[in-house]
mmCIF file with all atom_site columns, C-alpha atoms in Angstrom:
data_model
loop_
_atom_site.group_PDB
_atom_site.id
_atom_site.type_symbol
_atom_site.label_atom_id
_atom_site.label_alt_id
_atom_site.label_comp_id
_atom_site.label_asym_id
_atom_site.label_entity_id
_atom_site.label_seq_id
_atom_site.pdbx_PDB_ins_code
_atom_site.Cartn_x
_atom_site.Cartn_y
_atom_site.Cartn_z
_atom_site.occupancy
_atom_site.B_iso_or_equiv
_atom_site.pdbx_formal_charge
_atom_site.auth_seq_id
_atom_site.auth_comp_id
_atom_site.auth_asym_id
_atom_site.auth_atom_id
_atom_site.pdbx_PDB_model_num
ATOM 1   C CA . GLU A 1 1   ? -17.301 -18.526 117.382 1.00 0.00 ? 130 GLU A CA 1
ATOM 2   C CA . LEU A 1 2   ? -16.474 -15.976 120.418 1.00 0.00 ? 131 LEU A CA 1
ATOM 3   C CA . LYS A 1 3   ? -13.066 -13.621 119.560 1.00 0.00 ? 132 LYS A CA 1
ATOM 4   C CA . VAL A 1 4   ? -11.450 -11.740 122.030 1.00 0.00 ? 133 VAL A CA 1
ATOM 5   C CA . GLU A 1 5   ? -9.016  -8.780  120.948 1.00 0.00 ? 134 GLU A CA 1
ATOM 6   C CA . GLN A 1 6   ? -6.902  -7.080  123.467 1.00 0.00 ? 135 GLN A CA 1
ATOM 7   C CA . ASN A 1 7   ? -4.946  -3.766  122.915 1.00 0.00 ? 136 ASN A CA 1
ATOM 8   C CA . PRO A 1 8   ? -2.401  -3.043  122.815 1.00 0.00 ? 137 PRO A CA 1
ATOM 9   C CA . LEU A 1 9   ? -0.215  -6.209  122.549 1.00 0.00 ? 138 LEU A CA 1
ATOM 10  C CA . PHE A 1 10  ? 2.908   -4.435  123.958 1.00 0.00 ? 139 PHE A CA 1
ATOM 11  C CA . LEU A 1 11  ? 2.733   -1.962  126.712 1.00 0.00 ? 140 LEU A CA 1
ATOM 12  C CA . SER A 1 12  ? 6.261   0.009   127.771 1.00 0.00 ? 141 SER A CA 1
ATOM 13  C CA . MET A 1 13  ? 5.301   1.832   131.023 1.00 0.00 ? 142 MET A CA 1
ATOM 14  C CA . GLN A 1 14  ? 7.203   3.970   133.166 1.00 0.00 ? 143 GLN A CA 1
ATOM 15  C CA . GLU A 1 15  ? 7.187   4.085   136.855 1.00 0.00 ? 144 GLU A CA 1
ATOM 16  C CA . GLY A 1 16  ? 4.427   6.584   138.114 1.00 0.00 ? 145 GLY A CA 1
ATOM 17  C CA . LYS A 1 17  ? 2.235   6.822   135.146 1.00 0.00 ? 146 LYS A CA 1
ATOM 18  C CA . ASN A 1 18  ? -1.279  5.300   134.661 1.00 0.00 ? 147 ASN A CA 1
ATOM 19  C CA . TYR A 1 19  ? -2.267  3.009   131.873 1.00 0.00 ? 148 TYR A CA 1
ATOM 20  C CA . THR A 1 20  ? -5.030  0.949   130.455 1.00 0.00 ? 149 THR A CA 1
ATOM 21  C CA . ILE A 1 21  ? -5.349  -1.897  128.539 1.00 0.00 ? 150 ILE A CA 1
ATOM 22  C CA . TYR A 1 22  ? -8.463  -2.785  126.350 1.00 0.00 ? 151 TYR A CA 1
ATOM 23  C CA . CYS A 1 23  ? -10.419 -6.049  125.816 1.00 0.00 ? 152 CYS A CA 1
ATOM 24  C CA . ASN A 1 24  ? -13.022 -6.425  123.070 1.00 0.00 ? 153 ASN A CA 1
ATOM 25  C CA . TYR A 1 25  ? -15.128 -9.483  122.651 1.00 0.00 ? 154 TYR A CA 1
ATOM 26  C CA . SER A 1 26  ? -17.304 -10.420 119.667 1.00 0.00 ? 155 SER A CA 1
ATOM 27  C CA . THR A 1 27  ? -20.530 -12.304 121.127 1.00 0.00 ? 156 THR A CA 1
ATOM 28  C CA . THR A 1 28  ? -22.598 -12.130 124.296 1.00 0.00 ? 157 THR A CA 1
ATOM 29  C CA . SER A 1 29  ? -20.646 -13.386 127.129 1.00 0.00 ? 158 SER A CA 1
ATOM 30  C CA . ASP A 1 30  ? -21.377 -14.994 130.730 1.00 0.00 ? 159 ASP A CA 1
ATOM 31  C CA . ARG A 1 31  ? -18.320 -13.589 132.547 1.00 0.00 ? 160 ARG A CA 1
ATOM 32  C CA . LEU A 1 32  ? -15.094 -11.521 132.110 1.00 0.00 ? 161 LEU A CA 1
ATOM 33  C CA . TYR A 1 33  ? -11.743 -12.766 133.669 1.00 0.00 ? 162 TYR A CA 1
ATOM 34  C CA . TRP A 1 34  ? -8.370  -11.021 133.588 1.00 0.00 ? 163 TRP A CA 1
ATOM 35  C CA . TYR A 1 35  ? -5.397  -13.118 134.474 1.00 0.00 ? 164 TYR A CA 1
ATOM 36  C CA . ARG A 1 36  ? -1.512  -12.316 134.989 1.00 0.00 ? 165 ARG A CA 1
ATOM 37  C CA . GLN A 1 37  ? 1.178   -14.422 133.758 1.00 0.00 ? 166 GLN A CA 1
ATOM 38  C CA . ASP A 1 38  ? 4.780   -14.046 134.819 1.00 0.00 ? 167 ASP A CA 1
ATOM 39  C CA . PRO A 1 39  ? 7.106   -15.390 132.169 1.00 0.00 ? 168 PRO A CA 1
ATOM 40  C CA . GLY A 1 40  ? 7.417   -19.475 131.975 1.00 0.00 ? 169 GLY A CA 1
ATOM 41  C CA . LYS A 1 41  ? 5.045   -19.446 135.108 1.00 0.00 ? 170 LYS A CA 1
ATOM 42  C CA . SER A 1 42  ? 1.133   -20.449 135.221 1.00 0.00 ? 171 SER A CA 1
ATOM 43  C CA . LEU A 1 43  ? -1.968  -17.980 135.285 1.00 0.00 ? 172 LEU A CA 1
ATOM 44  C CA . GLU A 1 44  ? -3.119  -16.265 138.213 1.00 0.00 ? 173 GLU A CA 1
ATOM 45  C CA . SER A 1 45  ? -6.575  -14.893 138.254 1.00 0.00 ? 174 SER A CA 1
ATOM 46  C CA . LEU A 1 46  ? -6.810  -11.215 138.757 1.00 0.00 ? 175 LEU A CA 1
ATOM 47  C CA . PHE A 1 47  ? -10.595 -10.336 138.575 1.00 0.00 ? 176 PHE A CA 1
ATOM 48  C CA . VAL A 1 48  ? -13.648 -11.900 137.592 1.00 0.00 ? 177 VAL A CA 1
ATOM 49  C CA . LEU A 1 49  ? -16.424 -9.916  136.508 1.00 0.00 ? 178 LEU A CA 1
ATOM 50  C CA . LEU A 1 50  ? -20.213 -10.895 136.016 1.00 0.00 ? 179 LEU A CA 1
ATOM 51  C CA . SER A 1 51  ? -22.353 -7.952  135.568 1.00 0.00 ? 180 SER A CA 1
ATOM 52  C CA . ASN A 1 52  ? -22.539 -4.656  133.477 1.00 0.00 ? 181 ASN A CA 1
ATOM 53  C CA . GLY A 1 53  ? -20.956 -2.152  135.164 1.00 0.00 ? 182 GLY A CA 1
ATOM 54  C CA . ALA A 1 54  ? -18.947 -4.287  137.523 1.00 0.00 ? 183 ALA A CA 1
ATOM 55  C CA . VAL A 1 55  ? -15.891 -2.684  138.698 1.00 0.00 ? 184 VAL A CA 1
ATOM 56  C CA . LYS A 1 56  ? -13.310 -4.439  140.905 1.00 0.00 ? 185 LYS A CA 1
ATOM 57  C CA . GLN A 1 57  ? -9.881  -2.860  142.185 1.00 0.00 ? 186 GLN A CA 1
ATOM 58  C CA . GLU A 1 58  ? -6.926  -4.795  144.142 1.00 0.00 ? 187 GLU A CA 1
ATOM 59  C CA . GLY A 1 59  ? -4.106  -2.414  144.662 1.00 0.00 ? 188 GLY A CA 1
ATOM 60  C CA . ARG A 1 60  ? -2.977  -0.519  141.544 1.00 0.00 ? 189 ARG A CA 1
ATOM 61  C CA . LEU A 1 61  ? -5.289  -2.578  139.192 1.00 0.00 ? 190 LEU A CA 1
ATOM 62  C CA . MET A 1 62  ? -8.845  -1.831  138.826 1.00 0.00 ? 191 MET A CA 1
ATOM 63  C CA . ALA A 1 63  ? -10.990 -3.761  135.916 1.00 0.00 ? 192 ALA A CA 1
ATOM 64  C CA . SER A 1 64  ? -14.289 -2.840  134.832 1.00 0.00 ? 193 SER A CA 1
ATOM 65  C CA . LEU A 1 65  ? -16.859 -4.504  132.385 1.00 0.00 ? 194 LEU A CA 1
ATOM 66  C CA . ASP A 1 66  ? -19.385 -2.703  129.559 1.00 0.00 ? 195 ASP A CA 1
ATOM 67  C CA . THR A 1 67  ? -21.292 -5.823  128.476 1.00 0.00 ? 196 THR A CA 1
ATOM 68  C CA . LYS A 1 68  ? -23.224 -3.189  125.896 1.00 0.00 ? 197 LYS A CA 1
ATOM 69  C CA . ALA A 1 69  ? -20.128 -2.107  124.372 1.00 0.00 ? 198 ALA A CA 1
ATOM 70  C CA . ARG A 1 70  ? -18.766 -5.729  124.905 1.00 0.00 ? 199 ARG A CA 1
ATOM 71  C CA . LEU A 1 71  ? -15.453 -4.021  126.269 1.00 0.00 ? 200 LEU A CA 1
ATOM 72  C CA . SER A 1 72  ? -13.433 -4.381  129.803 1.00 0.00 ? 201 SER A CA 1
ATOM 73  C CA . THR A 1 73  ? -10.583 -2.202  130.637 1.00 0.00 ? 202 THR A CA 1
ATOM 74  C CA . LEU A 1 74  ? -7.668  -2.990  133.284 1.00 0.00 ? 203 LEU A CA 1
ATOM 75  C CA . HIS A 1 75  ? -6.239  0.186   134.474 1.00 0.00 ? 204 HIS A CA 1
ATOM 76  C CA . ILE A 1 76  ? -2.852  0.266   136.240 1.00 0.00 ? 205 ILE A CA 1
ATOM 77  C CA . THR A 1 77  ? -2.357  3.528   138.454 1.00 0.00 ? 206 THR A CA 1
ATOM 78  C CA . ALA A 1 78  ? 0.778   4.672   139.050 1.00 0.00 ? 207 ALA A CA 1
ATOM 79  C CA . ALA A 1 79  ? 2.792   1.847   137.502 1.00 0.00 ? 208 ALA A CA 1
ATOM 80  C CA . VAL A 1 80  ? 5.466   -0.118  139.357 1.00 0.00 ? 209 VAL A CA 1
ATOM 81  C CA . HIS A 1 81  ? 8.294   -2.471  138.366 1.00 0.00 ? 210 HIS A CA 1
ATOM 82  C CA . ASP A 1 82  ? 6.645   -5.511  139.984 1.00 0.00 ? 211 ASP A CA 1
ATOM 83  C CA . LEU A 1 83  ? 3.629   -5.379  137.388 1.00 0.00 ? 212 LEU A CA 1
ATOM 84  C CA . SER A 1 84  ? 5.385   -6.027  134.613 1.00 0.00 ? 213 SER A CA 1
ATOM 85  C CA . ALA A 1 85  ? 4.073   -9.589  133.119 1.00 0.00 ? 214 ALA A CA 1
ATOM 86  C CA . THR A 1 86  ? 1.814   -10.417 130.446 1.00 0.00 ? 215 THR A CA 1
ATOM 87  C CA . TYR A 1 87  ? -1.964  -9.835  130.975 1.00 0.00 ? 216 TYR A CA 1
ATOM 88  C CA . PHE A 1 88  ? -4.669  -11.874 129.147 1.00 0.00 ? 217 PHE A CA 1
ATOM 89  C CA . CYS A 1 89  ? -8.722  -11.265 129.392 1.00 0.00 ? 218 CYS A CA 1
ATOM 90  C CA . ALA A 1 90  ? -10.652 -14.295 128.813 1.00 0.00 ? 219 ALA A CA 1
ATOM 91  C CA . VAL A 1 91  ? -14.274 -14.885 128.370 1.00 0.00 ? 220 VAL A CA 1
ATOM 92  C CA . THR A 1 92  ? -16.958 -17.132 128.408 1.00 0.00 ? 221 THR A CA 1
ATOM 93  C CA . PRO A 1 93  ? -20.368 -17.747 126.866 1.00 0.00 ? 222 PRO A CA 1
ATOM 94  C CA . TRP A 1 94  ? -21.336 -19.663 129.849 1.00 0.00 ? 223 TRP A CA 1
ATOM 95  C CA . SER A 1 95  ? -20.623 -20.348 133.655 1.00 0.00 ? 224 SER A CA 1
ATOM 96  C CA . TRP A 1 96  ? -18.731 -23.080 133.244 1.00 0.00 ? 225 TRP A CA 1
ATOM 97  C CA . GLY A 1 97  ? -17.300 -23.349 129.326 1.00 0.00 ? 226 GLY A CA 1
ATOM 98  C CA . LYS A 1 98  ? -14.310 -22.896 127.652 1.00 0.00 ? 227 LYS A CA 1
ATOM 99  C CA . LEU A 1 99  ? -12.205 -19.766 128.459 1.00 0.00 ? 228 LEU A CA 1
ATOM 100 C CA . GLN A 1 100 ? -11.556 -17.859 124.977 1.00 0.00 ? 229 GLN A CA 1
ATOM 101 C CA . PHE A 1 101 ? -8.486  -15.536 125.617 1.00 0.00 ? 230 PHE A CA 1
ATOM 102 C CA . GLY A 1 102 ? -7.179  -12.448 124.137 1.00 0.00 ? 231 GLY A CA 1
ATOM 103 C CA . ALA A 1 103 ? -3.686  -12.542 122.790 1.00 0.00 ? 232 ALA A CA 1
ATOM 104 C CA . GLY A 1 104 ? -2.276  -10.841 125.880 1.00 0.00 ? 233 GLY A CA 1
ATOM 105 C CA . THR A 1 105 ? -0.555  -7.591  126.569 1.00 0.00 ? 234 THR A CA 1
ATOM 106 C CA . GLN A 1 106 ? 2.944   -7.671  127.460 1.00 0.00 ? 235 GLN A CA 1
ATOM 107 C CA . VAL A 1 107 ? 3.730   -4.992  130.334 1.00 0.00 ? 236 VAL A CA 1
ATOM 108 C CA . VAL A 1 108 ? 7.447   -3.651  130.882 1.00 0.00 ? 237 VAL A CA 1
ATOM 109 C CA . VAL A 1 109 ? 7.534   -1.088  133.264 1.00 0.00 ? 238 VAL A CA 1
ATOM 110 C CA . THR A 1 110 ? 10.876  1.219   133.652 1.00 0.00 ? 239 THR A CA 1
ATOM 111 C CA . PRO A 1 111 ? 11.757  3.994   135.427 1.00 0.00 ? 240 PRO A CA 1
ATOM 112 C CA . GLU B 2 1   ? -4.862  -22.626 150.174 1.00 0.00 ? 62  GLU B CA 1
ATOM 113 C CA . PRO B 2 2   ? -6.004  -25.625 147.729 1.00 0.00 ? 63  PRO B CA 1
ATOM 114 C CA . GLU B 2 3   ? -4.398  -25.426 144.365 1.00 0.00 ? 64  GLU B CA 1
ATOM 115 C CA . VAL B 2 4   ? -4.133  -27.530 140.812 1.00 0.00 ? 65  VAL B CA 1
ATOM 116 C CA . THR B 2 5   ? -0.685  -29.632 140.826 1.00 0.00 ? 66  THR B CA 1
ATOM 117 C CA . GLN B 2 6   ? 0.378   -30.766 137.768 1.00 0.00 ? 67  GLN B CA 1
ATOM 118 C CA . THR B 2 7   ? 3.072   -33.143 136.717 1.00 0.00 ? 68  THR B CA 1
ATOM 119 C CA . PRO B 2 8   ? 5.562   -33.486 135.276 1.00 0.00 ? 69  PRO B CA 1
ATOM 120 C CA . SER B 2 9   ? 7.023   -30.224 135.185 1.00 0.00 ? 70  SER B CA 1
ATOM 121 C CA . HIS B 2 10  ? 9.011   -30.577 131.793 1.00 0.00 ? 71  HIS B CA 1
ATOM 122 C CA . GLN B 2 11  ? 8.579   -33.467 129.426 1.00 0.00 ? 72  GLN B CA 1
ATOM 123 C CA . VAL B 2 12  ? 11.078  -34.227 126.511 1.00 0.00 ? 73  VAL B CA 1
ATOM 124 C CA . THR B 2 13  ? 9.665   -36.719 123.998 1.00 0.00 ? 74  THR B CA 1
ATOM 125 C CA . GLN B 2 14  ? 10.551  -38.302 120.640 1.00 0.00 ? 75  GLN B CA 1
ATOM 126 C CA . MET B 2 15  ? 8.169   -37.306 117.720 1.00 0.00 ? 76  MET B CA 1
ATOM 127 C CA . GLY B 2 16  ? 5.602   -40.287 117.347 1.00 0.00 ? 77  GLY B CA 1
ATOM 128 C CA . GLN B 2 17  ? 5.920   -41.287 121.415 1.00 0.00 ? 78  GLN B CA 1
ATOM 129 C CA . GLU B 2 18  ? 2.927   -41.485 123.408 1.00 0.00 ? 79  GLU B CA 1
ATOM 130 C CA . VAL B 2 19  ? 2.868   -38.901 126.446 1.00 0.00 ? 80  VAL B CA 1
ATOM 131 C CA . ILE B 2 20  ? 0.542   -38.510 129.744 1.00 0.00 ? 81  ILE B CA 1
ATOM 132 C CA . LEU B 2 21  ? 0.324   -35.531 131.370 1.00 0.00 ? 82  LEU B CA 1
ATOM 133 C CA . ARG B 2 22  ? -1.148  -35.689 134.972 1.00 0.00 ? 83  ARG B CA 1
ATOM 134 C CA . CYS B 2 23  ? -3.160  -33.220 136.607 1.00 0.00 ? 84  CYS B CA 1
ATOM 135 C CA . VAL B 2 24  ? -4.617  -33.152 140.068 1.00 0.00 ? 85  VAL B CA 1
ATOM 136 C CA . PRO B 2 25  ? -7.672  -30.677 140.579 1.00 0.00 ? 86  PRO B CA 1
ATOM 137 C CA . ILE B 2 26  ? -8.822  -28.891 143.390 1.00 0.00 ? 87  ILE B CA 1
ATOM 138 C CA . SER B 2 27  ? -10.300 -31.368 145.644 1.00 0.00 ? 88  SER B CA 1
ATOM 139 C CA . ASN B 2 28  ? -13.759 -30.096 145.580 1.00 0.00 ? 89  ASN B CA 1
ATOM 140 C CA . HIS B 2 29  ? -14.225 -29.071 142.189 1.00 0.00 ? 90  HIS B CA 1
ATOM 141 C CA . LEU B 2 30  ? -16.382 -30.703 139.157 1.00 0.00 ? 91  LEU B CA 1
ATOM 142 C CA . TYR B 2 31  ? -15.133 -29.123 135.993 1.00 0.00 ? 92  TYR B CA 1
ATOM 143 C CA . PHE B 2 32  ? -11.942 -30.018 134.912 1.00 0.00 ? 93  PHE B CA 1
ATOM 144 C CA . TYR B 2 33  ? -10.119 -28.630 131.542 1.00 0.00 ? 94  TYR B CA 1
ATOM 145 C CA . TRP B 2 34  ? -7.014  -28.508 129.597 1.00 0.00 ? 95  TRP B CA 1
ATOM 146 C CA . TYR B 2 35  ? -5.650  -25.861 127.727 1.00 0.00 ? 96  TYR B CA 1
ATOM 147 C CA . ARG B 2 36  ? -2.294  -25.393 125.889 1.00 0.00 ? 97  ARG B CA 1
ATOM 148 C CA . GLN B 2 37  ? 0.181   -22.065 124.996 1.00 0.00 ? 98  GLN B CA 1
ATOM 149 C CA . ILE B 2 38  ? 2.852   -22.403 122.341 1.00 0.00 ? 99  ILE B CA 1
ATOM 150 C CA . LEU B 2 39  ? 5.940   -20.309 123.120 1.00 0.00 ? 100 LEU B CA 1
ATOM 151 C CA . GLY B 2 40  ? 4.941   -16.796 123.068 1.00 0.00 ? 101 GLY B CA 1
ATOM 152 C CA . GLN B 2 41  ? 1.704   -17.484 121.930 1.00 0.00 ? 102 GLN B CA 1
ATOM 153 C CA . LYS B 2 42  ? -2.056  -16.837 123.519 1.00 0.00 ? 103 LYS B CA 1
ATOM 154 C CA . VAL B 2 43  ? -3.718  -19.758 125.597 1.00 0.00 ? 104 VAL B CA 1
ATOM 155 C CA . GLU B 2 44  ? -5.839  -21.970 123.739 1.00 0.00 ? 105 GLU B CA 1
ATOM 156 C CA . PHE B 2 45  ? -8.885  -24.423 125.047 1.00 0.00 ? 106 PHE B CA 1
ATOM 157 C CA . LEU B 2 46  ? -8.418  -28.199 124.072 1.00 0.00 ? 107 LEU B CA 1
ATOM 158 C CA . VAL B 2 47  ? -11.093 -29.801 126.147 1.00 0.00 ? 108 VAL B CA 1
ATOM 159 C CA . SER B 2 48  ? -13.478 -29.677 129.280 1.00 0.00 ? 109 SER B CA 1
ATOM 160 C CA . PHE B 2 49  ? -14.592 -32.727 131.003 1.00 0.00 ? 110 PHE B CA 1
ATOM 161 C CA . TYR B 2 50  ? -17.518 -32.989 133.666 1.00 0.00 ? 111 TYR B CA 1
ATOM 162 C CA . ASN B 2 51  ? -19.444 -36.141 134.855 1.00 0.00 ? 112 ASN B CA 1
ATOM 163 C CA . ASN B 2 52  ? -16.870 -38.288 133.906 1.00 0.00 ? 113 ASN B CA 1
ATOM 164 C CA . GLU B 2 53  ? -17.072 -37.287 130.215 1.00 0.00 ? 114 GLU B CA 1
ATOM 165 C CA . ILE B 2 54  ? -15.847 -34.458 127.496 1.00 0.00 ? 115 ILE B CA 1
ATOM 166 C CA . SER B 2 55  ? -18.275 -31.505 127.534 1.00 0.00 ? 116 SER B CA 1
ATOM 167 C CA . GLU B 2 56  ? -16.665 -29.780 125.232 1.00 0.00 ? 117 GLU B CA 1
ATOM 168 C CA . LYS B 2 57  ? -13.745 -29.706 122.863 1.00 0.00 ? 118 LYS B CA 1
ATOM 169 C CA . SER B 2 58  ? -11.901 -27.585 120.433 1.00 0.00 ? 119 SER B CA 1
ATOM 170 C CA . GLU B 2 59  ? -10.447 -28.495 116.737 1.00 0.00 ? 120 GLU B CA 1
ATOM 171 C CA . ILE B 2 60  ? -7.048  -28.914 117.965 1.00 0.00 ? 121 ILE B CA 1
ATOM 172 C CA . PHE B 2 61  ? -8.504  -31.752 120.374 1.00 0.00 ? 122 PHE B CA 1
ATOM 173 C CA . ASP B 2 62  ? -8.376  -34.770 117.544 1.00 0.00 ? 123 ASP B CA 1
ATOM 174 C CA . ASP B 2 63  ? -8.219  -38.226 117.654 1.00 0.00 ? 124 ASP B CA 1
ATOM 175 C CA . GLN B 2 64  ? -4.268  -38.207 118.804 1.00 0.00 ? 125 GLN B CA 1
ATOM 176 C CA . PHE B 2 65  ? -5.518  -36.325 122.205 1.00 0.00 ? 126 PHE B CA 1
ATOM 177 C CA . SER B 2 66  ? -7.687  -38.320 124.814 1.00 0.00 ? 127 SER B CA 1
ATOM 178 C CA . VAL B 2 67  ? -8.435  -37.412 128.550 1.00 0.00 ? 128 VAL B CA 1
ATOM 179 C CA . GLU B 2 68  ? -9.014  -39.602 131.663 1.00 0.00 ? 129 GLU B CA 1
ATOM 180 C CA . ARG B 2 69  ? -10.056 -39.314 134.930 1.00 0.00 ? 130 ARG B CA 1
ATOM 181 C CA . PRO B 2 70  ? -8.848  -42.947 136.347 1.00 0.00 ? 131 PRO B CA 1
ATOM 182 C CA . ASP B 2 71  ? -9.531  -42.440 139.941 1.00 0.00 ? 132 ASP B CA 1
ATOM 183 C CA . GLY B 2 72  ? -10.943 -39.901 142.246 1.00 0.00 ? 133 GLY B CA 1
ATOM 184 C CA . SER B 2 73  ? -8.333  -37.261 142.313 1.00 0.00 ? 134 SER B CA 1
ATOM 185 C CA . ASN B 2 74  ? -6.256  -37.485 139.053 1.00 0.00 ? 135 ASN B CA 1
ATOM 186 C CA . PHE B 2 75  ? -7.242  -36.112 135.194 1.00 0.00 ? 136 PHE B CA 1
ATOM 187 C CA . THR B 2 76  ? -5.042  -37.096 132.865 1.00 0.00 ? 137 THR B CA 1
ATOM 188 C CA . LEU B 2 77  ? -4.035  -35.454 129.081 1.00 0.00 ? 138 LEU B CA 1
ATOM 189 C CA . LYS B 2 78  ? -2.757  -38.398 126.609 1.00 0.00 ? 139 LYS B CA 1
ATOM 190 C CA . ILE B 2 79  ? -1.196  -37.697 123.364 1.00 0.00 ? 140 ILE B CA 1
ATOM 191 C CA . ARG B 2 80  ? -0.576  -40.766 121.438 1.00 0.00 ? 141 ARG B CA 1
ATOM 192 C CA . SER B 2 81  ? 1.721   -39.773 118.908 1.00 0.00 ? 142 SER B CA 1
ATOM 193 C CA . THR B 2 82  ? 3.541   -36.392 119.450 1.00 0.00 ? 143 THR B CA 1
ATOM 194 C CA . LYS B 2 83  ? 4.504   -34.191 116.714 1.00 0.00 ? 144 LYS B CA 1
ATOM 195 C CA . LEU B 2 84  ? 6.877   -31.519 116.861 1.00 0.00 ? 145 LEU B CA 1
ATOM 196 C CA . GLU B 2 85  ? 4.109   -28.836 116.766 1.00 0.00 ? 146 GLU B CA 1
ATOM 197 C CA . ASP B 2 86  ? 2.681   -30.461 120.362 1.00 0.00 ? 147 ASP B CA 1
ATOM 198 C CA . SER B 2 87  ? 5.783   -28.421 121.589 1.00 0.00 ? 148 SER B CA 1
ATOM 199 C CA . ALA B 2 88  ? 3.554   -26.234 124.113 1.00 0.00 ? 149 ALA B CA 1
ATOM 200 C CA . MET B 2 89  ? 2.907   -25.475 127.911 1.00 0.00 ? 150 MET B CA 1
ATOM 201 C CA . TYR B 2 90  ? 0.091   -27.663 129.015 1.00 0.00 ? 151 TYR B CA 1
ATOM 202 C CA . PHE B 2 91  ? -2.429  -25.968 131.679 1.00 0.00 ? 152 PHE B CA 1
ATOM 203 C CA . CYS B 2 92  ? -4.839  -28.031 133.562 1.00 0.00 ? 153 CYS B CA 1
ATOM 204 C CA . ALA B 2 93  ? -7.536  -25.967 135.321 1.00 0.00 ? 154 ALA B CA 1
ATOM 205 C CA . SER B 2 94  ? -10.307 -26.665 137.373 1.00 0.00 ? 155 SER B CA 1
ATOM 206 C CA . SER B 2 95  ? -13.501 -25.042 138.426 1.00 0.00 ? 156 SER B CA 1
ATOM 207 C CA . GLU B 2 96  ? -16.120 -25.944 141.279 1.00 0.00 ? 157 GLU B CA 1
ATOM 208 C CA . MET B 2 97  ? -19.676 -25.816 140.433 1.00 0.00 ? 158 MET B CA 1
ATOM 209 C CA . GLY B 2 98  ? -21.141 -23.071 142.286 1.00 0.00 ? 159 GLY B CA 1
ATOM 210 C CA . GLN B 2 99  ? -25.009 -22.168 141.807 1.00 0.00 ? 160 GLN B CA 1
ATOM 211 C CA . GLY B 2 100 ? -26.717 -19.461 141.004 1.00 0.00 ? 161 GLY B CA 1
ATOM 212 C CA . GLN B 2 101 ? -25.541 -16.597 138.666 1.00 0.00 ? 162 GLN B CA 1
ATOM 213 C CA . SER B 2 102 ? -23.737 -14.947 141.106 1.00 0.00 ? 163 SER B CA 1
ATOM 214 C CA . SER B 2 103 ? -21.363 -17.881 141.545 1.00 0.00 ? 164 SER B CA 1
ATOM 215 C CA . TYR B 2 104 ? -18.024 -17.042 140.084 1.00 0.00 ? 165 TYR B CA 1
ATOM 216 C CA . ASN B 2 105 ? -17.061 -20.738 139.051 1.00 0.00 ? 166 ASN B CA 1
ATOM 217 C CA . GLU B 2 106 ? -13.507 -19.288 138.439 1.00 0.00 ? 167 GLU B CA 1
ATOM 218 C CA . GLN B 2 107 ? -11.000 -21.452 136.681 1.00 0.00 ? 168 GLN B CA 1
ATOM 219 C CA . PHE B 2 108 ? -8.103  -21.921 138.835 1.00 0.00 ? 169 PHE B CA 1
ATOM 220 C CA . PHE B 2 109 ? -4.759  -23.161 136.439 1.00 0.00 ? 170 PHE B CA 1
ATOM 221 C CA . GLY B 2 110 ? -2.042  -25.639 137.528 1.00 0.00 ? 171 GLY B CA 1
ATOM 222 C CA . PRO B 2 111 ? 1.860   -24.580 137.182 1.00 0.00 ? 172 PRO B CA 1
ATOM 223 C CA . GLY B 2 112 ? 2.083   -26.139 133.797 1.00 0.00 ? 173 GLY B CA 1
ATOM 224 C CA . THR B 2 113 ? 3.495   -28.986 131.879 1.00 0.00 ? 174 THR B CA 1
ATOM 225 C CA . ARG B 2 114 ? 6.123   -27.848 129.171 1.00 0.00 ? 175 ARG B CA 1
ATOM 226 C CA . LEU B 2 115 ? 6.286   -30.468 126.691 1.00 0.00 ? 176 LEU B CA 1
ATOM 227 C CA . THR B 2 116 ? 9.145   -30.409 124.128 1.00 0.00 ? 177 THR B CA 1
ATOM 228 C CA . VAL B 2 117 ? 8.786   -32.784 120.911 1.00 0.00 ? 178 VAL B CA 1
ATOM 229 C CA . LEU B 2 118 ? 12.168  -33.514 119.391 1.00 0.00 ? 179 LEU B CA 1
#
């Protein structure tokens, strides 16, 4: 069974500093997603990573994928308060398959 | 921008009652999914649906659960006899069916229905 591990599970960030969230998965995956969830809200898609070496950036967030290591990272540059949320990675073994989610990383950004 | 919609936003029911959660997927999407998230926990897959039949289901999706696409727009999840442990946020998602390895086939999530079983 496809297993997804995220760490850390909780990340207290200081504004202006850089941080990284890690996502490991256990078996070959077709693609990897990063989602953001605000409290009580739905899942907002941030990135979809398809291939080895894929890197995507949006604002202060950058995601990368290493399929050989079965590892994705979400890098936050110069954290700001409005990035406070829970971030999930999810993988699927095939194109329209179920998403297997990690446990989520709760991010709190403080001044 | 097209989006997945879900109704109701919050449903409160008594244990043992039947509930139906409704979803309207994005109109040109062909794959539909239900997930749930117990408060403070991770998102769990329940079932996927394509071409009017279940494509894949999880161990959670037992005989108490069923899904249906009763018309061209709605996609429903029925829980026949609710239990306390069914209390969760239920998310519907949909995906188009792009061809080729480069197609993202991203799953877009609805706002969720919070189910509370008393």
